[in-house]
mmCIF file with all atom_site columns, C-alpha atoms in Angstrom:
data_model
loop_
_atom_site.group_PDB
_atom_site.id
_atom_site.type_symbol
_atom_site.label_atom_id
_atom_site.label_alt_id
_atom_site.label_comp_id
_atom_site.label_asym_id
_atom_site.label_entity_id
_atom_site.label_seq_id
_atom_site.pdbx_PDB_ins_code
_atom_site.Cartn_x
_atom_site.Cartn_y
_atom_site.Cartn_z
_atom_site.occupancy
_atom_site.B_iso_or_equiv
_atom_site.pdbx_formal_charge
_atom_site.auth_seq_id
_atom_site.auth_comp_id
_atom_site.auth_asym_id
_atom_site.auth_atom_id
_atom_site.pdbx_PDB_model_num
ATOM 1   C CA . ASN A 1 1   ? 101.569 80.084  55.942 1.00 60.00 ? 1   ASN A CA 1
ATOM 2   C CA . ALA A 1 2   ? 102.713 79.408  52.365 1.00 74.00 ? 2   ALA A CA 1
ATOM 3   C CA . GLY A 1 3   ? 99.881  77.041  51.355 1.00 94.00 ? 3   GLY A CA 1
ATOM 4   C CA . VAL A 1 4   ? 100.760 75.481  47.995 1.00 97.00 ? 4   VAL A CA 1
ATOM 5   C CA . THR A 1 5   ? 104.106 76.433  46.457 1.00 97.00 ? 5   THR A CA 1
ATOM 6   C CA . GLN A 1 6   ? 105.120 75.592  42.910 1.00 97.00 ? 6   GLN A CA 1
ATOM 7   C CA . THR A 1 7   ? 108.677 75.590  41.581 1.00 97.00 ? 7   THR A CA 1
ATOM 8   C CA . PRO A 1 8   ? 109.730 76.951  39.121 1.00 97.00 ? 8   PRO A CA 1
ATOM 9   C CA . LYS A 1 9   ? 107.351 79.747  38.119 1.00 96.00 ? 9   LYS A CA 1
ATOM 10  C CA . PHE A 1 10  ? 108.580 79.924  34.524 1.00 96.00 ? 10  PHE A CA 1
ATOM 11  C CA . ARG A 1 11  ? 110.576 77.612  32.294 1.00 96.00 ? 11  ARG A CA 1
ATOM 12  C CA . VAL A 1 12  ? 111.462 77.342  28.633 1.00 97.00 ? 12  VAL A CA 1
ATOM 13  C CA . LEU A 1 13  ? 112.454 73.949  27.277 1.00 96.00 ? 13  LEU A CA 1
ATOM 14  C CA . LYS A 1 14  ? 113.495 72.574  23.937 1.00 97.00 ? 14  LYS A CA 1
ATOM 15  C CA . THR A 1 15  ? 111.590 69.701  22.386 1.00 97.00 ? 15  THR A CA 1
ATOM 16  C CA . GLY A 1 16  ? 112.855 66.399  23.779 1.00 96.00 ? 16  GLY A CA 1
ATOM 17  C CA . GLN A 1 17  ? 114.240 67.821  27.013 1.00 96.00 ? 17  GLN A CA 1
ATOM 18  C CA . SER A 1 18  ? 113.035 66.563  30.369 1.00 95.00 ? 18  SER A CA 1
ATOM 19  C CA . MET A 1 19  ? 112.163 68.392  33.528 1.00 94.00 ? 19  MET A CA 1
ATOM 20  C CA . THR A 1 20  ? 110.372 68.062  36.845 1.00 97.00 ? 20  THR A CA 1
ATOM 21  C CA . LEU A 1 21  ? 107.863 70.476  38.329 1.00 97.00 ? 21  LEU A CA 1
ATOM 22  C CA . LEU A 1 22  ? 107.738 70.531  42.109 1.00 97.00 ? 22  LEU A CA 1
ATOM 23  C CA . CYS A 1 23  ? 104.671 71.158  44.238 1.00 98.00 ? 23  CYS A CA 1
ATOM 24  C CA . ALA A 1 24  ? 104.896 71.517  47.999 1.00 98.00 ? 24  ALA A CA 1
ATOM 25  C CA . GLN A 1 25  ? 102.061 72.036  50.471 1.00 97.00 ? 25  GLN A CA 1
ATOM 26  C CA . ASP A 1 26  ? 102.298 72.813  54.175 1.00 96.00 ? 26  ASP A CA 1
ATOM 27  C CA . MET A 1 27  ? 98.663  72.145  55.121 1.00 95.00 ? 27  MET A CA 1
ATOM 28  C CA . ASN A 1 28  ? 99.090  68.408  55.810 1.00 95.00 ? 28  ASN A CA 1
ATOM 29  C CA . HIS A 1 29  ? 96.638  67.626  53.026 1.00 94.00 ? 29  HIS A CA 1
ATOM 30  C CA . GLU A 1 30  ? 96.221  64.040  51.898 1.00 93.00 ? 30  GLU A CA 1
ATOM 31  C CA . TYR A 1 31  ? 95.101  64.790  48.355 1.00 93.00 ? 31  TYR A CA 1
ATOM 32  C CA . MET A 1 32  ? 97.171  66.489  45.686 1.00 95.00 ? 32  MET A CA 1
ATOM 33  C CA . TYR A 1 33  ? 96.492  67.223  42.026 1.00 95.00 ? 33  TYR A CA 1
ATOM 34  C CA . TRP A 1 34  ? 98.204  68.441  38.871 1.00 97.00 ? 34  TRP A CA 1
ATOM 35  C CA . TYR A 1 35  ? 96.218  70.390  36.274 1.00 97.00 ? 35  TYR A CA 1
ATOM 36  C CA . ARG A 1 36  ? 97.060  72.114  33.041 1.00 97.00 ? 36  ARG A CA 1
ATOM 37  C CA . GLN A 1 37  ? 95.334  75.192  31.692 1.00 96.00 ? 37  GLN A CA 1
ATOM 38  C CA . ASP A 1 38  ? 95.454  76.100  28.028 1.00 94.00 ? 38  ASP A CA 1
ATOM 39  C CA . PRO A 1 39  ? 94.127  79.321  26.423 1.00 87.00 ? 39  PRO A CA 1
ATOM 40  C CA . GLY A 1 40  ? 90.333  79.345  26.310 1.00 83.00 ? 40  GLY A CA 1
ATOM 41  C CA . MET A 1 41  ? 90.166  76.119  28.254 1.00 85.00 ? 41  MET A CA 1
ATOM 42  C CA . GLY A 1 42  ? 89.317  75.222  31.785 1.00 88.00 ? 42  GLY A CA 1
ATOM 43  C CA . LEU A 1 43  ? 91.668  73.325  34.032 1.00 94.00 ? 43  LEU A CA 1
ATOM 44  C CA . ARG A 1 44  ? 92.171  69.709  33.036 1.00 94.00 ? 44  ARG A CA 1
ATOM 45  C CA . LEU A 1 45  ? 93.338  67.077  35.514 1.00 94.00 ? 45  LEU A CA 1
ATOM 46  C CA . ILE A 1 46  ? 96.614  65.358  34.593 1.00 96.00 ? 46  ILE A CA 1
ATOM 47  C CA . HIS A 1 47  ? 97.302  63.124  37.603 1.00 95.00 ? 47  HIS A CA 1
ATOM 48  C CA . TYR A 1 48  ? 96.300  63.071  41.226 1.00 93.00 ? 48  TYR A CA 1
ATOM 49  C CA . SER A 1 49  ? 97.294  61.432  44.491 1.00 93.00 ? 49  SER A CA 1
ATOM 50  C CA . VAL A 1 50  ? 95.103  60.287  47.363 1.00 91.00 ? 50  VAL A CA 1
ATOM 51  C CA . GLY A 1 51  ? 97.989  59.906  49.771 1.00 91.00 ? 51  GLY A CA 1
ATOM 52  C CA . GLU A 1 52  ? 101.725 59.411  50.178 1.00 93.00 ? 52  GLU A CA 1
ATOM 53  C CA . GLY A 1 53  ? 103.013 56.745  47.816 1.00 93.00 ? 53  GLY A CA 1
ATOM 54  C CA . THR A 1 54  ? 99.885  56.689  45.639 1.00 92.00 ? 54  THR A CA 1
ATOM 55  C CA . THR A 1 55  ? 99.161  58.224  42.241 1.00 94.00 ? 55  THR A CA 1
ATOM 56  C CA . ALA A 1 56  ? 96.371  57.928  39.683 1.00 92.00 ? 56  ALA A CA 1
ATOM 57  C CA . LYS A 1 57  ? 95.672  59.119  36.152 1.00 92.00 ? 57  LYS A CA 1
ATOM 58  C CA . GLY A 1 58  ? 93.402  62.020  35.448 1.00 91.00 ? 58  GLY A CA 1
ATOM 59  C CA . GLU A 1 59  ? 91.837  63.252  32.244 1.00 90.00 ? 59  GLU A CA 1
ATOM 60  C CA . VAL A 1 60  ? 95.025  64.011  30.249 1.00 94.00 ? 60  VAL A CA 1
ATOM 61  C CA . PRO A 1 61  ? 97.884  61.866  31.659 1.00 95.00 ? 61  PRO A CA 1
ATOM 62  C CA . ASP A 1 62  ? 99.798  61.018  28.465 1.00 96.00 ? 62  ASP A CA 1
ATOM 63  C CA . GLY A 1 63  ? 103.367 62.328  28.362 1.00 96.00 ? 63  GLY A CA 1
ATOM 64  C CA . TYR A 1 64  ? 103.532 62.962  32.108 1.00 97.00 ? 64  TYR A CA 1
ATOM 65  C CA . ASN A 1 65  ? 104.640 60.999  35.150 1.00 96.00 ? 65  ASN A CA 1
ATOM 66  C CA . VAL A 1 66  ? 104.186 61.820  38.812 1.00 97.00 ? 66  VAL A CA 1
ATOM 67  C CA . SER A 1 67  ? 105.526 60.773  42.180 1.00 97.00 ? 67  SER A CA 1
ATOM 68  C CA . ARG A 1 68  ? 104.403 61.341  45.760 1.00 96.00 ? 68  ARG A CA 1
ATOM 69  C CA . LEU A 1 69  ? 107.279 60.073  47.892 1.00 95.00 ? 69  LEU A CA 1
ATOM 70  C CA . LYS A 1 70  ? 106.509 62.491  50.712 1.00 95.00 ? 70  LYS A CA 1
ATOM 71  C CA . LYS A 1 71  ? 103.074 63.627  51.829 1.00 96.00 ? 71  LYS A CA 1
ATOM 72  C CA . GLN A 1 72  ? 103.880 67.280  51.354 1.00 97.00 ? 72  GLN A CA 1
ATOM 73  C CA . ASN A 1 73  ? 105.374 66.983  47.858 1.00 97.00 ? 73  ASN A CA 1
ATOM 74  C CA . PHE A 1 74  ? 103.907 66.040  44.496 1.00 98.00 ? 74  PHE A CA 1
ATOM 75  C CA . LEU A 1 75  ? 106.240 65.991  41.485 1.00 98.00 ? 75  LEU A CA 1
ATOM 76  C CA . LEU A 1 76  ? 105.205 66.212  37.847 1.00 98.00 ? 76  LEU A CA 1
ATOM 77  C CA . GLY A 1 77  ? 107.715 64.972  35.275 1.00 97.00 ? 77  GLY A CA 1
ATOM 78  C CA . LEU A 1 78  ? 107.980 65.460  31.551 1.00 96.00 ? 78  LEU A CA 1
ATOM 79  C CA . GLU A 1 79  ? 110.339 62.803  30.169 1.00 91.00 ? 79  GLU A CA 1
ATOM 80  C CA . SER A 1 80  ? 110.514 64.137  26.595 1.00 95.00 ? 80  SER A CA 1
ATOM 81  C CA . ALA A 1 81  ? 108.873 67.539  26.267 1.00 95.00 ? 81  ALA A CA 1
ATOM 82  C CA . ALA A 1 82  ? 106.698 68.281  23.228 1.00 96.00 ? 82  ALA A CA 1
ATOM 83  C CA . PRO A 1 83  ? 105.325 71.638  21.995 1.00 96.00 ? 83  PRO A CA 1
ATOM 84  C CA . SER A 1 84  ? 101.807 70.383  22.808 1.00 96.00 ? 84  SER A CA 1
ATOM 85  C CA . GLN A 1 85  ? 102.820 70.451  26.469 1.00 97.00 ? 85  GLN A CA 1
ATOM 86  C CA . THR A 1 86  ? 103.240 74.221  26.403 1.00 97.00 ? 86  THR A CA 1
ATOM 87  C CA . SER A 1 87  ? 100.788 75.298  29.075 1.00 97.00 ? 87  SER A CA 1
ATOM 88  C CA . VAL A 1 88  ? 100.311 76.713  32.546 1.00 97.00 ? 88  VAL A CA 1
ATOM 89  C CA . TYR A 1 89  ? 100.497 73.986  35.151 1.00 98.00 ? 89  TYR A CA 1
ATOM 90  C CA . PHE A 1 90  ? 98.682  74.243  38.456 1.00 98.00 ? 90  PHE A CA 1
ATOM 91  C CA . CYS A 1 91  ? 99.118  72.110  41.504 1.00 98.00 ? 91  CYS A CA 1
ATOM 92  C CA . ALA A 1 92  ? 96.380  71.825  44.115 1.00 96.00 ? 92  ALA A CA 1
ATOM 93  C CA . SER A 1 93  ? 95.795  70.056  47.400 1.00 95.00 ? 93  SER A CA 1
ATOM 94  C CA . SER A 1 94  ? 92.813  69.275  49.565 1.00 93.00 ? 94  SER A CA 1
ATOM 95  C CA . TYR A 1 95  ? 92.175  67.915  53.035 1.00 90.00 ? 95  TYR A CA 1
ATOM 96  C CA . ASP A 1 96  ? 89.595  65.495  51.737 1.00 84.00 ? 96  ASP A CA 1
ATOM 97  C CA . ALA A 1 97  ? 88.157  64.510  48.375 1.00 78.00 ? 97  ALA A CA 1
ATOM 98  C CA . THR A 1 98  ? 84.540  64.039  49.331 1.00 77.00 ? 98  THR A CA 1
ATOM 99  C CA . GLY A 1 99  ? 81.736  66.367  50.247 1.00 76.00 ? 99  GLY A CA 1
ATOM 100 C CA . GLY A 1 100 ? 82.819  69.037  47.809 1.00 80.00 ? 100 GLY A CA 1
ATOM 101 C CA . GLN A 1 101 ? 85.957  69.916  49.747 1.00 84.00 ? 101 GLN A CA 1
ATOM 102 C CA . PRO A 1 102 ? 87.629  72.860  48.004 1.00 90.00 ? 102 PRO A CA 1
ATOM 103 C CA . GLN A 1 103 ? 91.054  72.430  46.503 1.00 93.00 ? 103 GLN A CA 1
ATOM 104 C CA . HIS A 1 104 ? 93.802  74.951  47.280 1.00 95.00 ? 104 HIS A CA 1
ATOM 105 C CA . PHE A 1 105 ? 95.880  75.976  44.295 1.00 97.00 ? 105 PHE A CA 1
ATOM 106 C CA . GLY A 1 106 ? 99.419  77.181  43.788 1.00 97.00 ? 106 GLY A CA 1
ATOM 107 C CA . ASP A 1 107 ? 100.184 80.134  41.542 1.00 96.00 ? 107 ASP A CA 1
ATOM 108 C CA . GLY A 1 108 ? 101.174 78.015  38.574 1.00 97.00 ? 108 GLY A CA 1
ATOM 109 C CA . THR A 1 109 ? 104.202 77.177  36.453 1.00 97.00 ? 109 THR A CA 1
ATOM 110 C CA . ARG A 1 110 ? 104.260 78.681  32.974 1.00 97.00 ? 110 ARG A CA 1
ATOM 111 C CA . LEU A 1 111 ? 106.038 76.197  30.702 1.00 97.00 ? 111 LEU A CA 1
ATOM 112 C CA . SER A 1 112 ? 107.005 76.842  27.073 1.00 97.00 ? 112 SER A CA 1
ATOM 113 C CA . ILE A 1 113 ? 108.323 74.082  24.825 1.00 97.00 ? 113 ILE A CA 1
ATOM 114 C CA . LEU A 1 114 ? 110.140 75.284  21.722 1.00 95.00 ? 114 LEU A CA 1
ATOM 115 C CA . ASP B 2 1   ? 82.499  66.193  25.412 1.00 66.00 ? 1   ASP B CA 1
ATOM 116 C CA . GLN B 2 2   ? 82.360  69.146  27.740 1.00 77.00 ? 2   GLN B CA 1
ATOM 117 C CA . GLN B 2 3   ? 80.495  68.243  30.907 1.00 91.00 ? 3   GLN B CA 1
ATOM 118 C CA . VAL B 2 4   ? 80.633  71.734  32.451 1.00 95.00 ? 4   VAL B CA 1
ATOM 119 C CA . LYS B 2 5   ? 79.902  74.671  30.179 1.00 96.00 ? 5   LYS B CA 1
ATOM 120 C CA . GLN B 2 6   ? 80.315  78.369  30.724 1.00 96.00 ? 6   GLN B CA 1
ATOM 121 C CA . ASN B 2 7   ? 78.931  79.792  27.512 1.00 92.00 ? 7   ASN B CA 1
ATOM 122 C CA . SER B 2 8   ? 79.821  83.425  28.137 1.00 95.00 ? 8   SER B CA 1
ATOM 123 C CA . PRO B 2 9   ? 83.559  84.032  27.764 1.00 94.00 ? 9   PRO B CA 1
ATOM 124 C CA . SER B 2 10  ? 83.219  87.528  29.185 1.00 97.00 ? 10  SER B CA 1
ATOM 125 C CA . LEU B 2 11  ? 80.878  89.794  31.108 1.00 97.00 ? 11  LEU B CA 1
ATOM 126 C CA . SER B 2 12  ? 81.092  93.509  31.829 1.00 98.00 ? 12  SER B CA 1
ATOM 127 C CA . VAL B 2 13  ? 79.061  95.271  34.537 1.00 98.00 ? 13  VAL B CA 1
ATOM 128 C CA . GLN B 2 14  ? 79.044  98.602  36.316 1.00 98.00 ? 14  GLN B CA 1
ATOM 129 C CA . GLU B 2 15  ? 80.240  98.931  39.878 1.00 98.00 ? 15  GLU B CA 1
ATOM 130 C CA . GLY B 2 16  ? 77.374  98.541  42.314 1.00 97.00 ? 16  GLY B CA 1
ATOM 131 C CA . ARG B 2 17  ? 75.228  96.512  39.941 1.00 98.00 ? 17  ARG B CA 1
ATOM 132 C CA . ILE B 2 18  ? 74.588  92.759  39.982 1.00 98.00 ? 18  ILE B CA 1
ATOM 133 C CA . SER B 2 19  ? 76.893  90.334  38.170 1.00 98.00 ? 19  SER B CA 1
ATOM 134 C CA . ILE B 2 20  ? 75.351  87.032  37.098 1.00 98.00 ? 20  ILE B CA 1
ATOM 135 C CA . LEU B 2 21  ? 77.643  84.279  35.874 1.00 98.00 ? 21  LEU B CA 1
ATOM 136 C CA . ASN B 2 22  ? 76.078  81.161  34.418 1.00 98.00 ? 22  ASN B CA 1
ATOM 137 C CA . CYS B 2 23  ? 77.112  77.535  34.204 1.00 98.00 ? 23  CYS B CA 1
ATOM 138 C CA . ASP B 2 24  ? 75.444  74.485  32.634 1.00 97.00 ? 24  ASP B CA 1
ATOM 139 C CA . TYR B 2 25  ? 76.313  70.843  33.144 1.00 97.00 ? 25  TYR B CA 1
ATOM 140 C CA . THR B 2 26  ? 75.386  67.568  31.538 1.00 95.00 ? 26  THR B CA 1
ATOM 141 C CA . ASN B 2 27  ? 76.214  64.904  34.135 1.00 90.00 ? 27  ASN B CA 1
ATOM 142 C CA . SER B 2 28  ? 73.384  64.384  36.604 1.00 89.00 ? 28  SER B CA 1
ATOM 143 C CA . MET B 2 29  ? 75.770  62.474  38.903 1.00 88.00 ? 29  MET B CA 1
ATOM 144 C CA . PHE B 2 30  ? 77.646  65.620  39.951 1.00 91.00 ? 30  PHE B CA 1
ATOM 145 C CA . ASP B 2 31  ? 77.087  66.047  43.678 1.00 89.00 ? 31  ASP B CA 1
ATOM 146 C CA . TYR B 2 32  ? 78.771  69.364  44.451 1.00 94.00 ? 32  TYR B CA 1
ATOM 147 C CA . PHE B 2 33  ? 79.367  72.520  42.472 1.00 96.00 ? 33  PHE B CA 1
ATOM 148 C CA . LEU B 2 34  ? 82.088  75.044  43.230 1.00 96.00 ? 34  LEU B CA 1
ATOM 149 C CA . TRP B 2 35  ? 83.026  78.488  41.979 1.00 97.00 ? 35  TRP B CA 1
ATOM 150 C CA . TYR B 2 36  ? 86.626  79.638  41.824 1.00 97.00 ? 36  TYR B CA 1
ATOM 151 C CA . LYS B 2 37  ? 87.999  83.101  41.130 1.00 97.00 ? 37  LYS B CA 1
ATOM 152 C CA . LYS B 2 38  ? 91.295  83.605  39.341 1.00 96.00 ? 38  LYS B CA 1
ATOM 153 C CA . TYR B 2 39  ? 93.387  86.740  39.039 1.00 96.00 ? 39  TYR B CA 1
ATOM 154 C CA . PRO B 2 40  ? 96.133  86.975  36.377 1.00 93.00 ? 40  PRO B CA 1
ATOM 155 C CA . ALA B 2 41  ? 99.376  85.197  37.306 1.00 92.00 ? 41  ALA B CA 1
ATOM 156 C CA . GLU B 2 42  ? 97.743  83.619  40.363 1.00 95.00 ? 42  GLU B CA 1
ATOM 157 C CA . GLY B 2 43  ? 96.140  80.282  41.043 1.00 96.00 ? 43  GLY B CA 1
ATOM 158 C CA . PRO B 2 44  ? 92.368  79.855  41.335 1.00 96.00 ? 44  PRO B CA 1
ATOM 159 C CA . THR B 2 45  ? 90.932  80.559  44.770 1.00 96.00 ? 45  THR B CA 1
ATOM 160 C CA . PHE B 2 46  ? 87.806  78.949  46.134 1.00 96.00 ? 46  PHE B CA 1
ATOM 161 C CA . LEU B 2 47  ? 84.803  81.247  46.359 1.00 97.00 ? 47  LEU B CA 1
ATOM 162 C CA . ILE B 2 48  ? 81.632  79.359  47.199 1.00 97.00 ? 48  ILE B CA 1
ATOM 163 C CA . SER B 2 49  ? 80.073  75.929  46.740 1.00 95.00 ? 49  SER B CA 1
ATOM 164 C CA . ILE B 2 50  ? 76.678  74.257  46.776 1.00 96.00 ? 50  ILE B CA 1
ATOM 165 C CA . SER B 2 51  ? 75.536  70.718  47.352 1.00 94.00 ? 51  SER B CA 1
ATOM 166 C CA . SER B 2 52  ? 73.313  69.117  44.740 1.00 93.00 ? 52  SER B CA 1
ATOM 167 C CA . ILE B 2 53  ? 70.626  68.671  47.382 1.00 93.00 ? 53  ILE B CA 1
ATOM 168 C CA . LYS B 2 54  ? 70.288  72.417  47.874 1.00 95.00 ? 54  LYS B CA 1
ATOM 169 C CA . ASP B 2 55  ? 69.087  75.160  45.578 1.00 95.00 ? 55  ASP B CA 1
ATOM 170 C CA . LYS B 2 56  ? 70.787  78.180  47.112 1.00 97.00 ? 56  LYS B CA 1
ATOM 171 C CA . ASN B 2 57  ? 73.866  79.045  49.113 1.00 97.00 ? 57  ASN B CA 1
ATOM 172 C CA . GLU B 2 58  ? 74.830  82.536  50.213 1.00 97.00 ? 58  GLU B CA 1
ATOM 173 C CA . ASP B 2 59  ? 78.076  83.994  51.522 1.00 96.00 ? 59  ASP B CA 1
ATOM 174 C CA . GLY B 2 60  ? 78.162  87.747  51.873 1.00 97.00 ? 60  GLY B CA 1
ATOM 175 C CA . ARG B 2 61  ? 77.894  89.361  48.451 1.00 98.00 ? 61  ARG B CA 1
ATOM 176 C CA . PHE B 2 62  ? 78.033  85.988  46.704 1.00 98.00 ? 62  PHE B CA 1
ATOM 177 C CA . THR B 2 63  ? 75.053  83.690  46.137 1.00 98.00 ? 63  THR B CA 1
ATOM 178 C CA . VAL B 2 64  ? 74.965  80.523  44.092 1.00 98.00 ? 64  VAL B CA 1
ATOM 179 C CA . PHE B 2 65  ? 71.683  79.163  42.749 1.00 98.00 ? 65  PHE B CA 1
ATOM 180 C CA . LEU B 2 66  ? 71.223  75.607  41.509 1.00 97.00 ? 66  LEU B CA 1
ATOM 181 C CA . ASN B 2 67  ? 68.417  74.424  39.225 1.00 97.00 ? 67  ASN B CA 1
ATOM 182 C CA . LYS B 2 68  ? 68.851  70.662  39.002 1.00 95.00 ? 68  LYS B CA 1
ATOM 183 C CA . SER B 2 69  ? 66.000  70.087  36.577 1.00 95.00 ? 69  SER B CA 1
ATOM 184 C CA . ALA B 2 70  ? 67.620  72.487  34.124 1.00 96.00 ? 70  ALA B CA 1
ATOM 185 C CA . LYS B 2 71  ? 71.168  71.359  35.022 1.00 96.00 ? 71  LYS B CA 1
ATOM 186 C CA . HIS B 2 72  ? 72.043  75.001  35.491 1.00 97.00 ? 72  HIS B CA 1
ATOM 187 C CA . LEU B 2 73  ? 73.704  77.056  38.183 1.00 97.00 ? 73  LEU B CA 1
ATOM 188 C CA . SER B 2 74  ? 74.487  80.715  38.512 1.00 98.00 ? 74  SER B CA 1
ATOM 189 C CA . LEU B 2 75  ? 76.682  82.904  40.666 1.00 98.00 ? 75  LEU B CA 1
ATOM 190 C CA . HIS B 2 76  ? 75.291  86.283  41.704 1.00 98.00 ? 76  HIS B CA 1
ATOM 191 C CA . ILE B 2 77  ? 77.569  89.036  42.986 1.00 98.00 ? 77  ILE B CA 1
ATOM 192 C CA . VAL B 2 78  ? 75.772  91.953  44.600 1.00 97.00 ? 78  VAL B CA 1
ATOM 193 C CA . PRO B 2 79  ? 76.942  94.660  44.667 1.00 98.00 ? 79  PRO B CA 1
ATOM 194 C CA . SER B 2 80  ? 79.771  94.195  42.181 1.00 98.00 ? 80  SER B CA 1
ATOM 195 C CA . GLN B 2 81  ? 83.089  95.854  42.972 1.00 98.00 ? 81  GLN B CA 1
ATOM 196 C CA . PRO B 2 82  ? 86.110  96.602  40.761 1.00 97.00 ? 82  PRO B CA 1
ATOM 197 C CA . GLY B 2 83  ? 88.131  94.111  42.813 1.00 97.00 ? 83  GLY B CA 1
ATOM 198 C CA . ASP B 2 84  ? 85.757  91.379  41.628 1.00 98.00 ? 84  ASP B CA 1
ATOM 199 C CA . SER B 2 85  ? 87.242  91.687  38.131 1.00 98.00 ? 85  SER B CA 1
ATOM 200 C CA . ALA B 2 86  ? 88.720  88.240  37.477 1.00 98.00 ? 86  ALA B CA 1
ATOM 201 C CA . VAL B 2 87  ? 88.078  84.994  35.640 1.00 96.00 ? 87  VAL B CA 1
ATOM 202 C CA . TYR B 2 88  ? 85.430  82.866  37.322 1.00 98.00 ? 88  TYR B CA 1
ATOM 203 C CA . PHE B 2 89  ? 85.488  79.082  36.909 1.00 97.00 ? 89  PHE B CA 1
ATOM 204 C CA . CYS B 2 90  ? 82.556  76.839  37.557 1.00 97.00 ? 90  CYS B CA 1
ATOM 205 C CA . ALA B 2 91  ? 83.538  73.338  38.677 1.00 96.00 ? 91  ALA B CA 1
ATOM 206 C CA . ALA B 2 92  ? 81.564  70.191  39.379 1.00 95.00 ? 92  ALA B CA 1
ATOM 207 C CA . SER B 2 93  ? 82.555  67.364  41.667 1.00 91.00 ? 93  SER B CA 1
ATOM 208 C CA . ALA B 2 94  ? 82.291  63.776  40.455 1.00 83.00 ? 94  ALA B CA 1
ATOM 209 C CA . MET B 2 95  ? 83.121  60.514  42.186 1.00 77.00 ? 95  MET B CA 1
ATOM 210 C CA . VAL B 2 96  ? 86.025  58.483  40.844 1.00 72.00 ? 96  VAL B CA 1
ATOM 211 C CA . GLN B 2 97  ? 87.415  55.057  41.647 1.00 67.00 ? 97  GLN B CA 1
ATOM 212 C CA . GLY B 2 98  ? 88.393  54.623  45.265 1.00 65.00 ? 98  GLY B CA 1
ATOM 213 C CA . GLY B 2 99  ? 85.602  56.794  46.590 1.00 65.00 ? 99  GLY B CA 1
ATOM 214 C CA . SER B 2 100 ? 87.290  60.144  46.096 1.00 71.00 ? 100 SER B CA 1
ATOM 215 C CA . GLU B 2 101 ? 86.063  63.042  43.997 1.00 78.00 ? 101 GLU B CA 1
ATOM 216 C CA . LYS B 2 102 ? 87.606  64.965  41.149 1.00 86.00 ? 102 LYS B CA 1
ATOM 217 C CA . LEU B 2 103 ? 86.708  68.400  39.827 1.00 91.00 ? 103 LEU B CA 1
ATOM 218 C CA . VAL B 2 104 ? 85.574  69.062  36.265 1.00 92.00 ? 104 VAL B CA 1
ATOM 219 C CA . PHE B 2 105 ? 86.048  72.696  35.284 1.00 95.00 ? 105 PHE B CA 1
ATOM 220 C CA . GLY B 2 106 ? 84.292  74.953  32.822 1.00 96.00 ? 106 GLY B CA 1
ATOM 221 C CA . LYS B 2 107 ? 86.313  77.225  30.533 1.00 95.00 ? 107 LYS B CA 1
ATOM 222 C CA . GLY B 2 108 ? 85.746  80.288  32.673 1.00 96.00 ? 108 GLY B CA 1
ATOM 223 C CA . THR B 2 109 ? 84.053  83.675  32.338 1.00 97.00 ? 109 THR B CA 1
ATOM 224 C CA . LYS B 2 110 ? 86.079  86.867  32.515 1.00 97.00 ? 110 LYS B CA 1
ATOM 225 C CA . LEU B 2 111 ? 84.231  89.425  34.623 1.00 98.00 ? 111 LEU B CA 1
ATOM 226 C CA . THR B 2 112 ? 85.088  93.105  34.328 1.00 98.00 ? 112 THR B CA 1
ATOM 227 C CA . VAL B 2 113 ? 83.555  95.510  36.827 1.00 98.00 ? 113 VAL B CA 1
ATOM 228 C CA . ASN B 2 114 ? 83.822  99.081  35.622 1.00 96.00 ? 114 ASN B CA 1
ATOM 229 C CA . PRO B 2 115 ? 84.108  101.924 38.174 1.00 94.00 ? 115 PRO B CA 1
#
């Protein structure tokens, strides 16, 4: 049982390049989330999805786009990478988003923008 | 503004003793509070949660206490073990549009349990 899998684990980009981070979950969860974690900071919500075909903005959405074409996948895109987007990105999923349901996290993607 | 605050960046305790990690919040509308543990190079893993209508929840060596009047919660680990060494995140659950919830995280406290 893989849970939440993030691809790739590491990536180095040049400023202005684009890339897509992939998150896949095998728990049939409806809700999926993308967070970023910066040094000395907690996790901050970028975008989230409450079901296949839906997405919504979180706390820090600027510079990112997302898509949820399939229930099990949630993609995070950077159209034109900037050094300020250097961070560790975590994907999470949950069965529900009420009643304090815990979110299940992947192991992260460490992204460096030069 | 930071709605969930973990004011101690680090904590060091001896094996077998109690570890107490603290968390303060500002938004009285938070309805659930969760603690996550994170090892290096891994994602956070859920540890324990508490509803805002309760003041205590216990799961084995882990107990979370909630003081709503003080907007304060704490995680107690007894007895502490070296394997508990990790970063602990406090998170609060808030309703968003559409009736779902989102988590607001504190900055984390790095716990070191010394053998």
